[in-house]
Tab-separated table of C-alpha atoms and ligand atoms in Angstrom:
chain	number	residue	atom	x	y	z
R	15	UNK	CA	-47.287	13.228	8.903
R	16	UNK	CA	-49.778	13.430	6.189
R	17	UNK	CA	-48.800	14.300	2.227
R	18	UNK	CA	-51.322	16.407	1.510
R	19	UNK	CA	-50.182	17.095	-1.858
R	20	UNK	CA	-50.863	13.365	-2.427
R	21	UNK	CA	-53.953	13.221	-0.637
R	22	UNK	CA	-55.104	15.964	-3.269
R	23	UNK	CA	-55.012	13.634	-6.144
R	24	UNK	CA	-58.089	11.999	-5.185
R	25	UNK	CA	-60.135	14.837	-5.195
R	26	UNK	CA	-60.648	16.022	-8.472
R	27	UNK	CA	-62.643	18.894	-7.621
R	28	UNK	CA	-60.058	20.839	-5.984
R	29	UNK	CA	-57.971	21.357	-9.322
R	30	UNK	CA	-60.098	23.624	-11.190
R	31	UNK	CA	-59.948	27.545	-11.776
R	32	UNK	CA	-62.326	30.018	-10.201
R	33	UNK	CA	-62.314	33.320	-11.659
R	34	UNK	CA	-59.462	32.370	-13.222
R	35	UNK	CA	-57.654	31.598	-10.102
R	36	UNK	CA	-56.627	27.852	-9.025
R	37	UNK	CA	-59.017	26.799	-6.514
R	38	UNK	CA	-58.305	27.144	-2.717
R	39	UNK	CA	-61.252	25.085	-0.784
R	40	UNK	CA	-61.291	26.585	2.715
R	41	UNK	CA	-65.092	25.483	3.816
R	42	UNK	CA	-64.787	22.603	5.084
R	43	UNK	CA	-67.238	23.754	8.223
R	44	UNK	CA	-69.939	23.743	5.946
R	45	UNK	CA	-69.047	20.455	4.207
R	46	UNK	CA	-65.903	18.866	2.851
R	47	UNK	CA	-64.966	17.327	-0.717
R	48	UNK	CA	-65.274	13.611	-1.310
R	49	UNK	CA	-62.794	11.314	-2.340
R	50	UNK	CA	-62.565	9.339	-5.535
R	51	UNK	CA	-62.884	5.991	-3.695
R	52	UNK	CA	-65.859	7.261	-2.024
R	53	UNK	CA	-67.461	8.140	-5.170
R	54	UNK	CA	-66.276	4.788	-6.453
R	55	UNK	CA	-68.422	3.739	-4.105
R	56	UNK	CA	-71.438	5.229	-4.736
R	57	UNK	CA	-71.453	4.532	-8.099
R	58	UNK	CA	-70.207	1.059	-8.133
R	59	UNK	CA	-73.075	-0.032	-5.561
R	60	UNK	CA	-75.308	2.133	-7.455
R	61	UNK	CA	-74.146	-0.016	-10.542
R	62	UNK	CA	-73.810	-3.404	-9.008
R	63	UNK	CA	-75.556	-3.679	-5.558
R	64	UNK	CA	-78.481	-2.044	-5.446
R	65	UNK	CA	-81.435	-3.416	-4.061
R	66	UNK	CA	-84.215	-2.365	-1.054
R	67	UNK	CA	-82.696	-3.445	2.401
R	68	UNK	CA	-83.656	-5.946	5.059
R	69	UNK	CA	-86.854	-7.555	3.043
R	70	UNK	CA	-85.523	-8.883	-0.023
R	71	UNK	CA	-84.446	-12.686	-0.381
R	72	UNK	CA	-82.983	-12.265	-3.488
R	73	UNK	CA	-78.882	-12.171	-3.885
R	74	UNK	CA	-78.843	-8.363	-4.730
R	75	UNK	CA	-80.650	-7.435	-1.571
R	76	UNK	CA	-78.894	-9.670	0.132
R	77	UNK	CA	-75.748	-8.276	-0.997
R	78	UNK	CA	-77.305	-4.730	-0.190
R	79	UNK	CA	-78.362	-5.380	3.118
R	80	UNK	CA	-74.844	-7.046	3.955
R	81	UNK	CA	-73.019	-3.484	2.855
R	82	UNK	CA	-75.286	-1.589	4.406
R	83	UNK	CA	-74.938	-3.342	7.702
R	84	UNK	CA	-70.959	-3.590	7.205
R	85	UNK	CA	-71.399	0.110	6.944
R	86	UNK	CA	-73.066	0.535	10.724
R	87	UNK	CA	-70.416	-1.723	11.590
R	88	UNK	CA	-67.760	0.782	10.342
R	89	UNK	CA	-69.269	3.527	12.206
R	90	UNK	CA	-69.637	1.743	15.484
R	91	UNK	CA	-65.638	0.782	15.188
R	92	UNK	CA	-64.743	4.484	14.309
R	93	UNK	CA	-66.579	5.876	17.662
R	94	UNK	CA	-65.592	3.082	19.767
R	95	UNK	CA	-69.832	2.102	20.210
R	96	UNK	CA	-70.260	-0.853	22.844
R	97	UNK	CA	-72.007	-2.534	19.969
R	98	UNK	CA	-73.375	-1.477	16.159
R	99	UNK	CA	-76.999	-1.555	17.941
R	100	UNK	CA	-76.427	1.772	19.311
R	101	UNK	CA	-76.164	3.294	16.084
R	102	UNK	CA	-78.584	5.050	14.086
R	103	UNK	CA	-78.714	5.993	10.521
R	104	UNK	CA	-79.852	9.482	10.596
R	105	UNK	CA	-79.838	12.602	7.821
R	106	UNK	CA	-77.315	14.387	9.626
R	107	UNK	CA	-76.485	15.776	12.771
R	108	UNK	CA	-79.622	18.240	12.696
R	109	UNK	CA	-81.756	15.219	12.654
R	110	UNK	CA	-80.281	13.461	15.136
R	111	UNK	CA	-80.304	16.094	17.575
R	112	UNK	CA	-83.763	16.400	17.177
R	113	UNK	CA	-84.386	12.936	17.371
R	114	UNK	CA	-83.072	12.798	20.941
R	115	UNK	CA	-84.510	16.634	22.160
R	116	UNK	CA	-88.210	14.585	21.040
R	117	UNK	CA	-87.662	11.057	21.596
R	118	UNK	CA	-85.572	11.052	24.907
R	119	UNK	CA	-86.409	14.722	25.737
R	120	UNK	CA	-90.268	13.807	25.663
R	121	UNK	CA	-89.447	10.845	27.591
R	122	UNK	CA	-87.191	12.184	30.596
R	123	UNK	CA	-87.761	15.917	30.759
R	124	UNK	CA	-91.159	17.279	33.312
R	125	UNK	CA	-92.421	20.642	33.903
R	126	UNK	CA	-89.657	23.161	36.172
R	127	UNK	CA	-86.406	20.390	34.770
R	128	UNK	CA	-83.458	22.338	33.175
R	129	UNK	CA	-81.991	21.868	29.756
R	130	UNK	CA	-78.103	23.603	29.659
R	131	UNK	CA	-76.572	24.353	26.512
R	132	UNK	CA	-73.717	27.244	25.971
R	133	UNK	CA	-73.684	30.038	23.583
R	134	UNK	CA	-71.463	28.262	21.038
R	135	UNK	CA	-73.960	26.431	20.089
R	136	UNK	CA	-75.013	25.344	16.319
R	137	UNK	CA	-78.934	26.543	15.518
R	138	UNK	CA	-79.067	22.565	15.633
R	139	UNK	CA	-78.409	22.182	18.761
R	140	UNK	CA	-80.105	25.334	20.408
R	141	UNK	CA	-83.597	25.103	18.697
R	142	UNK	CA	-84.365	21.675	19.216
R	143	UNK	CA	-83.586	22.255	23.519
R	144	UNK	CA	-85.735	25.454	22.643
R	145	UNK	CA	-88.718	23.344	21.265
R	146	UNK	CA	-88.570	20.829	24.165
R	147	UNK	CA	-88.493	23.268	26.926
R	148	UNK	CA	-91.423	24.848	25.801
R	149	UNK	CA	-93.208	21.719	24.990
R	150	UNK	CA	-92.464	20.656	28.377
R	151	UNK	CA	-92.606	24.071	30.473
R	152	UNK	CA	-88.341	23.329	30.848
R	153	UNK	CA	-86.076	25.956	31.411
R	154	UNK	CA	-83.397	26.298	28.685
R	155	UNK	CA	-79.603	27.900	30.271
R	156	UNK	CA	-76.581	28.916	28.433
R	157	UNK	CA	-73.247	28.186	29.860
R	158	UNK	CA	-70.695	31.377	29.500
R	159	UNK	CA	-68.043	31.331	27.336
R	160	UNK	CA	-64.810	33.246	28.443
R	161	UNK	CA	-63.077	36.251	27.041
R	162	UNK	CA	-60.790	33.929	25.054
R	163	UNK	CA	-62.880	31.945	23.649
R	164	UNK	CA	-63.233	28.728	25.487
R	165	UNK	CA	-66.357	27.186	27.044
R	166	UNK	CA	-66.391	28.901	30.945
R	167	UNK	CA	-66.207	25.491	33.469
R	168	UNK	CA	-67.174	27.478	36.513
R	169	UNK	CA	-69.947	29.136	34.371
R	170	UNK	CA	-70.630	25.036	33.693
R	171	UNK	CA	-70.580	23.937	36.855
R	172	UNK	CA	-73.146	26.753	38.073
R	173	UNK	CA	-75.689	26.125	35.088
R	174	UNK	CA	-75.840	22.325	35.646
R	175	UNK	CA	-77.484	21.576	38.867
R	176	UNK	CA	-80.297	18.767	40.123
R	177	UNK	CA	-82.655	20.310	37.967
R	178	UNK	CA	-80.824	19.265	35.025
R	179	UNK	CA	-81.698	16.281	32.602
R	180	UNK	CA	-79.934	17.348	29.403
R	181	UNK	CA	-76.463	19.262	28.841
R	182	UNK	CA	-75.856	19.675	25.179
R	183	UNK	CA	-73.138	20.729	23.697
R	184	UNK	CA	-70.770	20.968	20.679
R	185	UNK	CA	-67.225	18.761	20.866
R	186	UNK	CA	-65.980	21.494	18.518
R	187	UNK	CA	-67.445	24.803	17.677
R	188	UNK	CA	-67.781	25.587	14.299
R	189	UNK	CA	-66.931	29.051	14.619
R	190	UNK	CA	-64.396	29.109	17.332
R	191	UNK	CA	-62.461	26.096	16.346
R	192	UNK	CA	-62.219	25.284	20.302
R	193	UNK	CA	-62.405	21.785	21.287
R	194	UNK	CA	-65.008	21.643	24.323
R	195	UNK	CA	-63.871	19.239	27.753
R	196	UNK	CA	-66.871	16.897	26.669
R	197	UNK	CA	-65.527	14.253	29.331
R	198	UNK	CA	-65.692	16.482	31.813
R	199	UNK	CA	-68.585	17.775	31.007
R	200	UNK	CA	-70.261	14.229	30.832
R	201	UNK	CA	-69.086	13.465	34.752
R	202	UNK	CA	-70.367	17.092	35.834
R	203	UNK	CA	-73.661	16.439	34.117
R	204	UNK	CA	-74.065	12.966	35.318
R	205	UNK	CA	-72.745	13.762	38.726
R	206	UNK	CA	-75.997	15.573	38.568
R	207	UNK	CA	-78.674	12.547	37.598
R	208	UNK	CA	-78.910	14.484	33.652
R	209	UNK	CA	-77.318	13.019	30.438
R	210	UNK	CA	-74.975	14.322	28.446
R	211	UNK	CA	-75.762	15.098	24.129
R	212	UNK	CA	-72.941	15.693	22.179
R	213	UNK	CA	-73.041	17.885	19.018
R	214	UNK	CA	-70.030	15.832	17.265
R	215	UNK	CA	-70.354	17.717	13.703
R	216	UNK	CA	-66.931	19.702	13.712
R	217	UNK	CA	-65.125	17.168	15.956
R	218	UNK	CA	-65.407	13.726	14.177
R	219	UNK	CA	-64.095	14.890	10.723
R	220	UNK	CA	-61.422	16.340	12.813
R	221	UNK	CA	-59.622	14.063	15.470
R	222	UNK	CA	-60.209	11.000	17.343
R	223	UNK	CA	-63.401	10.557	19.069
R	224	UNK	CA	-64.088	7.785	21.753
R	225	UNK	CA	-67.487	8.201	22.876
R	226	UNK	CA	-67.180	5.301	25.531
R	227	UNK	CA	-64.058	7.222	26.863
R	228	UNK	CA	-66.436	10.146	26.930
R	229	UNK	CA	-68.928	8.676	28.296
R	230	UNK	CA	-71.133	10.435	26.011
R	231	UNK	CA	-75.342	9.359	26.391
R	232	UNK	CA	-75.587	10.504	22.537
R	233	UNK	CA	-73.244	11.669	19.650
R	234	UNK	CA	-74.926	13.091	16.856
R	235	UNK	CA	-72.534	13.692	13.240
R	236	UNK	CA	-72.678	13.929	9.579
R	237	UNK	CA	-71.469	11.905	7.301
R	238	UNK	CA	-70.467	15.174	4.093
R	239	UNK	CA	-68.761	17.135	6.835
R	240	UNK	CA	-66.157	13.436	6.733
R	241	UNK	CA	-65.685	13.176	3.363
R	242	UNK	CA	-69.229	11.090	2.930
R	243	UNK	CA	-72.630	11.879	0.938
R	244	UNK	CA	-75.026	14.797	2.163
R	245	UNK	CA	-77.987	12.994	3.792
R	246	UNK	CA	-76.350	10.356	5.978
R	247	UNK	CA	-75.739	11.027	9.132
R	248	UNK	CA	-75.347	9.102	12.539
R	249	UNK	CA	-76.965	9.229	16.542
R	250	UNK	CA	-75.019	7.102	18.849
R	251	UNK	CA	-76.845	6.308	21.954
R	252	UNK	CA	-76.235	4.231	25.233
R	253	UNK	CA	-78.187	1.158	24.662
R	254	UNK	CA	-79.961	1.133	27.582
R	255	UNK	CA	-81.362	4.567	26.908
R	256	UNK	CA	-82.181	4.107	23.364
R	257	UNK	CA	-84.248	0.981	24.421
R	258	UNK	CA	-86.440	3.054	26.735
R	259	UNK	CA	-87.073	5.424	24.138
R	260	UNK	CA	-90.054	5.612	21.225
R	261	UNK	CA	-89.252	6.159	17.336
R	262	UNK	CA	-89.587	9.694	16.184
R	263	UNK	CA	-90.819	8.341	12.637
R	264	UNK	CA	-92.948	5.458	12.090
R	265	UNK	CA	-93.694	3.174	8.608
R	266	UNK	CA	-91.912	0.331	7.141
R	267	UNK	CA	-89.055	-1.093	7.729
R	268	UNK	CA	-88.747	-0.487	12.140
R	269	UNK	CA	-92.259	-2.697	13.108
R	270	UNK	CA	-92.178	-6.470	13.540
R	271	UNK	CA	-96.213	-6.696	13.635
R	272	UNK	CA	-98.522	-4.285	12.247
R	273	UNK	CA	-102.135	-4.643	13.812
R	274	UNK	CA	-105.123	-2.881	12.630
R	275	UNK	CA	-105.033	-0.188	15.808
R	276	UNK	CA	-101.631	-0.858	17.173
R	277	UNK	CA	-98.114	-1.913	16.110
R	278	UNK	CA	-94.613	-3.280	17.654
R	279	UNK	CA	-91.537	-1.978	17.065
R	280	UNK	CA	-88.238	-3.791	16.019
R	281	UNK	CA	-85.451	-4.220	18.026
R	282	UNK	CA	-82.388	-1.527	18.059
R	283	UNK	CA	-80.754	0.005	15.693
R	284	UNK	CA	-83.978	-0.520	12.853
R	285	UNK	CA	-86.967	0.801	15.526
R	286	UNK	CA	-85.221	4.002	14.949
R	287	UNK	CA	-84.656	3.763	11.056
R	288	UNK	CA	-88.427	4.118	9.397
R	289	UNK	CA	-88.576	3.831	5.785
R	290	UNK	CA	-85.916	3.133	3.292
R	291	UNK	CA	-82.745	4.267	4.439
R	292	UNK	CA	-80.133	5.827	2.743
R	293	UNK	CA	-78.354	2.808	1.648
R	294	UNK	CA	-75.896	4.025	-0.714
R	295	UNK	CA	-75.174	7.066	1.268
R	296	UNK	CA	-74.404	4.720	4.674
R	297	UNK	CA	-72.143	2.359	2.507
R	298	UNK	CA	-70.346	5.708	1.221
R	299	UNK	CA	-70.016	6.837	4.560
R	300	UNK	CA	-68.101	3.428	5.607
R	301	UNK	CA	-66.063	4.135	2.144
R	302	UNK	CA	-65.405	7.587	3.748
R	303	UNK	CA	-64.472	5.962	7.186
R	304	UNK	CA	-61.929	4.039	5.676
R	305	UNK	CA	-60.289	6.527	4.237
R	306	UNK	CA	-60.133	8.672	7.039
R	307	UNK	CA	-59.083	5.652	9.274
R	308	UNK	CA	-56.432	5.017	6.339
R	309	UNK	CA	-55.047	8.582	6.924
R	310	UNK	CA	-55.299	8.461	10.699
R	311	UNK	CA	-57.855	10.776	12.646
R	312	UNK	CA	-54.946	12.130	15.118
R	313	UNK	CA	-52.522	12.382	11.993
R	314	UNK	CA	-55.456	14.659	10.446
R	315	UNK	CA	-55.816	16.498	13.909
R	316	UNK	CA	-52.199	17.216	13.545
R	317	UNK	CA	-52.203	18.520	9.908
R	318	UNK	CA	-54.726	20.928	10.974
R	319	UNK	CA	-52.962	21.843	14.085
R	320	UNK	CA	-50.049	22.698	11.954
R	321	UNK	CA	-51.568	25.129	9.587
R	322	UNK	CA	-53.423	26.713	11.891
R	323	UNK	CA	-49.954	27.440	14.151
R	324	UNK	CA	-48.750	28.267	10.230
R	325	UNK	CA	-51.452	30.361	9.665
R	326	UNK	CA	-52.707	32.255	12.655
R	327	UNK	CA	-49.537	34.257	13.518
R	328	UNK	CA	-49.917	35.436	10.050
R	329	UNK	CA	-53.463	36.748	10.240
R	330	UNK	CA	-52.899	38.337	13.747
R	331	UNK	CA	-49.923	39.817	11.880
R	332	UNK	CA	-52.748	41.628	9.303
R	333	UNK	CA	-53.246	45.417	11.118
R	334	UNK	CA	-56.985	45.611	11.084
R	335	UNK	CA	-58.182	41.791	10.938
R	336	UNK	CA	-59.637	40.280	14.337
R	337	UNK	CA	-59.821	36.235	14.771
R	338	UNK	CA	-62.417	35.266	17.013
R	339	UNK	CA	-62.114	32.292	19.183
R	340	UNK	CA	-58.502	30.980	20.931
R	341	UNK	CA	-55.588	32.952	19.566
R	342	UNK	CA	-53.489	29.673	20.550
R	343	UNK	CA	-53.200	27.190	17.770
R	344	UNK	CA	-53.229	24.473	20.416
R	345	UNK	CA	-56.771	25.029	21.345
R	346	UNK	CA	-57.777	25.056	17.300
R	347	UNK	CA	-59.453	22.207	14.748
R	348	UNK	CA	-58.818	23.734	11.733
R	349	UNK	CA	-61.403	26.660	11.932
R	350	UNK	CA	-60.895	30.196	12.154
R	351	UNK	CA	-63.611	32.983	11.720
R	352	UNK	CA	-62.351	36.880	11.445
R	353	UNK	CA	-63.241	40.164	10.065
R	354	UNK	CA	-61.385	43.028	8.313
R	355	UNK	CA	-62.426	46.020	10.158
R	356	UNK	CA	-64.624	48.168	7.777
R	357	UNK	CA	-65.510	45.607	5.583
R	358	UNK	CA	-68.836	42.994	6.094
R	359	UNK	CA	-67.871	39.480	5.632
R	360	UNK	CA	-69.769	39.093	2.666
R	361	UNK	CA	-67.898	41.679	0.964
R	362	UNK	CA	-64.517	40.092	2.125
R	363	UNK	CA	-65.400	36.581	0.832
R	364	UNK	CA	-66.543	37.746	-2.408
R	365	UNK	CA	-63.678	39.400	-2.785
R	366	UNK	CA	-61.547	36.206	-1.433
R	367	UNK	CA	-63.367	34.009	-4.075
R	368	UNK	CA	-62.432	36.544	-7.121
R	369	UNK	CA	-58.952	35.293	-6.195
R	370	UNK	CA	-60.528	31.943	-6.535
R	371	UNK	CA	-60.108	31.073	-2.227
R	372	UNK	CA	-63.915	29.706	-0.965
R	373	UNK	CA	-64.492	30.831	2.568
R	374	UNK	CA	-67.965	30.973	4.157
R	375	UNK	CA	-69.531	34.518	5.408
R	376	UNK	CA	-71.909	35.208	7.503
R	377	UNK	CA	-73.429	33.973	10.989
R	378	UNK	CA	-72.590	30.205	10.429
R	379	UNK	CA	-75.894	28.656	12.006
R	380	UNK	CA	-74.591	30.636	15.662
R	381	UNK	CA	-76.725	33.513	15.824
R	382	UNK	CA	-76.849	33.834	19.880
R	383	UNK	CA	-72.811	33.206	19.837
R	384	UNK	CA	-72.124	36.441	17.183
R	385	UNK	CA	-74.120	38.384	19.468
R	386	UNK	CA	-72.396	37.062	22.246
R	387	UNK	CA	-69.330	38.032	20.354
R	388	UNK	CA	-70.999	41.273	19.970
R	389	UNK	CA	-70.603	40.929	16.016
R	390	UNK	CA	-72.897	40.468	13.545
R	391	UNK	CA	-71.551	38.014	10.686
R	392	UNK	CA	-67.536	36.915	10.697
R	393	UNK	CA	-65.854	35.561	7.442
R	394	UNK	CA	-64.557	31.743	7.929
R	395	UNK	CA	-61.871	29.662	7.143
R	396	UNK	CA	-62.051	26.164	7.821
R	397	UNK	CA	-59.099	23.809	6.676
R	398	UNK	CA	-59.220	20.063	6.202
R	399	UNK	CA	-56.603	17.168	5.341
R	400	UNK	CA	-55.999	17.936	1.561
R	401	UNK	CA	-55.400	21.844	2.389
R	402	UNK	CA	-51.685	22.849	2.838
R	403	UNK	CA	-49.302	25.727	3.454
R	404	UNK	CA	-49.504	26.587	-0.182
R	405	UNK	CA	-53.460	27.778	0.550
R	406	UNK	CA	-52.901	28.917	3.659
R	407	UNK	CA	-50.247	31.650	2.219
R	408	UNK	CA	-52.949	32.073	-0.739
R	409	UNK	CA	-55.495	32.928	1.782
R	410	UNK	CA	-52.780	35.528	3.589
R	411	UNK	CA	-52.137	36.973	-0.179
R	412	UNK	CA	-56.120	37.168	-1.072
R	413	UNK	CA	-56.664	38.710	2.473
R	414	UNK	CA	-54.089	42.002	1.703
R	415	UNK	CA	-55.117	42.204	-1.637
R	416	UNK	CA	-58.729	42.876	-0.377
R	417	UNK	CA	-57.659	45.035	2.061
R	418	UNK	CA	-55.259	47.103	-0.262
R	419	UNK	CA	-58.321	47.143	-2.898
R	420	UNK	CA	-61.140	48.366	-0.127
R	421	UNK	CA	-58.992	50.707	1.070
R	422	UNK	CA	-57.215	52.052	-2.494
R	423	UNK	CA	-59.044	50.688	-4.807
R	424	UNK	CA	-56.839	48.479	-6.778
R	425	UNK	CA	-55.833	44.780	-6.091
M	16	LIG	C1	-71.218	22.162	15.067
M	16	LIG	C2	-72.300	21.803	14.077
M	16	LIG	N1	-73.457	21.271	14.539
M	16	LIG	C3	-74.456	20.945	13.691
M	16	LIG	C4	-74.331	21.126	12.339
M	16	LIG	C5	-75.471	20.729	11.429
M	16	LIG	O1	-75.060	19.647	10.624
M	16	LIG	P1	-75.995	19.185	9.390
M	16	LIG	O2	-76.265	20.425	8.614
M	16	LIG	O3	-75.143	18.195	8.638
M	16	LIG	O4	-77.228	18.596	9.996
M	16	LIG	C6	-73.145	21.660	11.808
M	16	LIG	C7	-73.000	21.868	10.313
M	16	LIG	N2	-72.046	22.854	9.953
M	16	LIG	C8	-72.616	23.988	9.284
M	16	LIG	C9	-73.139	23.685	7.902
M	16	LIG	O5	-72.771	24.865	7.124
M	16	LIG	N3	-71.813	25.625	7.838
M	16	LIG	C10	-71.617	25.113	9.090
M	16	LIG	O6	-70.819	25.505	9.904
M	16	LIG	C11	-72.112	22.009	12.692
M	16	LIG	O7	-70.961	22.539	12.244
């Protein structure tokens, strides 16, 4: 059971007014709020610590280099990695996703092979597929998703064939909430000869993720949508793929001889990692790791689970508002995008954040999924482990007002 009134009071941000309203944070999709202790972090290595990486002999880079590598160490524990080798630093999801659509995509993909994705997809994880199939002369396929919202298996099962050498897809759609069969998915596409990508961004933060027990190939995530920095993110891959494949970037840092027309590369994770990382970002991220391990991922999972079987009832109670995506709570991380009929999104979150609630409006990176939704921009709530019934009912009070103000005027 998490105390999420406790939890609160390390994140300072979350008590302040907004149009004279106490704050109510609800998007988390888009990124979440960090912790004092990993802002402690930042600044104390910032203060203490810091120093370039992986060259220096003197004690601050040493002591740099040591965190920083403690850090990958973190990350390979939290995913359940065979070994902190097969993972990368990386920006963020988006660049890890495109690191493996150019890297292994260039390397395994040939004219007429298939690349399957669905239509819940995140822009970063359709454009990159769309980029390599052209490159390549690779057909790109969507898998269907059903009337309810989840990800169709027979549609799945039809799309992947022999062709195949990618499936791609999202653990957790950041729109729909749903939680995708990635294990499944992973047999199915390797039953096939093709690897399985997984877009990890909206699962990680969220529950328990085993990518061994998945049997994921990659697992691309992002370190601010966990409570860590913007600009850190992380690609796990199976060793033995990631050792077949070349570096996307090149420069310092990932060689271990520079000649004057040709150069080697270093040995996994740093052939990947050109240039100088994102130190204090990666140590954050292991400060943000720790908390979330400190909390519990399937105690978080549960929070969630709870306000969303709190809240949904009560928006599907609303006459006029539609929630897109699984109307059971079961099927739900946190994440639930709707529209007041008559009103665009935009209008409906700026009228949400006069009563001080942030929600996020539009088409949430999922362009091809709205229109397979047949609507054009959704408003979206997306809850995390320091929200609480207390928000939830704000978000319920915000969401009549607006509707009592759009339709007479007055809130
Ligand atoms: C499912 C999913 N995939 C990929 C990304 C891209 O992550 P980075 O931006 O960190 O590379 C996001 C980000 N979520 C977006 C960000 O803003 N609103 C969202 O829903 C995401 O939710």
């Amino acid at each position: 059971m998490i105390n999420a009134d406790k939890i609160r009071q390390q994140f300072p941000i979350l008590f302040q007014e907004v149009n004279d309203e106490p704050l109510v944070y609800l998007d988390n999709a888009a990124t979440t709020q960090k912790p004092k202790v990993v802002l402690d972090k930042l600044t104390y290595y910032y203060e203490h610590d810091n120093a370039n990486v992986h060259r220096g002999v003197h004690t601050l880079a040493e002591r740099a280099t040591k965190e920083y590598e403690e850090a990958r160490e973190k990350v390979r524990a939290f995913i359940n990695a065979k070994e902190t080798a097969e993972t990368l630093f990386t920006r963020g999801t988006t660049t890890s996703l495109n690191w493996v659509a150019k890297s292994y995509g260039d390397l395994a993909v040939e004219v007429g092979d298939e690349i399957v994705i669905s239509y819940m997809e995140h822009h970063s994880n359709i454009i990159p597929w769309q980029q390599l199939a052209e490159r390549k002369g690779a057909t790109l396929k969507y898998i269907e998703i059903t009337a309810d919202g989840f990800l169709d298996m027979e549609s799945a099962k039809q799309q992947i064939t022999d062709k195949t050498k990618i499936v791609s897809i999202a653990h957790v759609s950041n729109v729909l909430g749903v939680i995708n069969p990635v294990t499944e998915l992973a047999e199915l596409a390797h039953s096939h000869g093709a690897v399985l990508v997984v877009d990890g961004a909206q699962a990680v933060p969220h529950m328990p993720v085993d990518v061994q027990a998945i049997d994921a190939d990659f697992y691309a995530f992002s370190g601010h949508k966990m409570c860590g920095p913007t600009g850190i993110g992380v690609l796990y891959g199976k060793r033995e793929l990631l050792d077949q494949m070349e570096p996307v970037e090149f420069g310092g840092e990932m060689i271990d001889f520079v000649n004057l027309y040709d150069s080697t590369w270093k040995e996994l994770p740093w052939k990947f990692e050109a240039g100088t990382p994102n130190i204090a970002g990666a140590i954050a991220l292991g400060a943000a790791i720790d908390f979330l391990t400190e909390i519990g991922l399937e105690e978080i999972h549960q929070h969630e689970a709870e306000l969303v079987a709190y809240v949904l009832p009560k928006l599907l109670a609303i006459e006029g508002l539609t929630v897109y995506g699984p109307q059971d709570p079961a099927h739900h991380t946190g994440v639930l995008a709707f529209n007041l009929d008559g009103l665009h999104p935009h209008d409906t979150a700026t009228a949400l954040d006069m009563e001080g609630l942030a929600v996020r409006a539009g088409h949430h990176c999922a362009q091809p999924l709205l229109k397979y939704l047949n609507v054009p921009a959704t408003a979206r709530a997306s809850f995390y482990l320091y929200n609480t019934k207390a928000d939830a009912d704000r978000l319920i009070e915000a969401i009549l007002a607006t509707k009592e103000f759009f339709q007479h005027g007055s809130i």
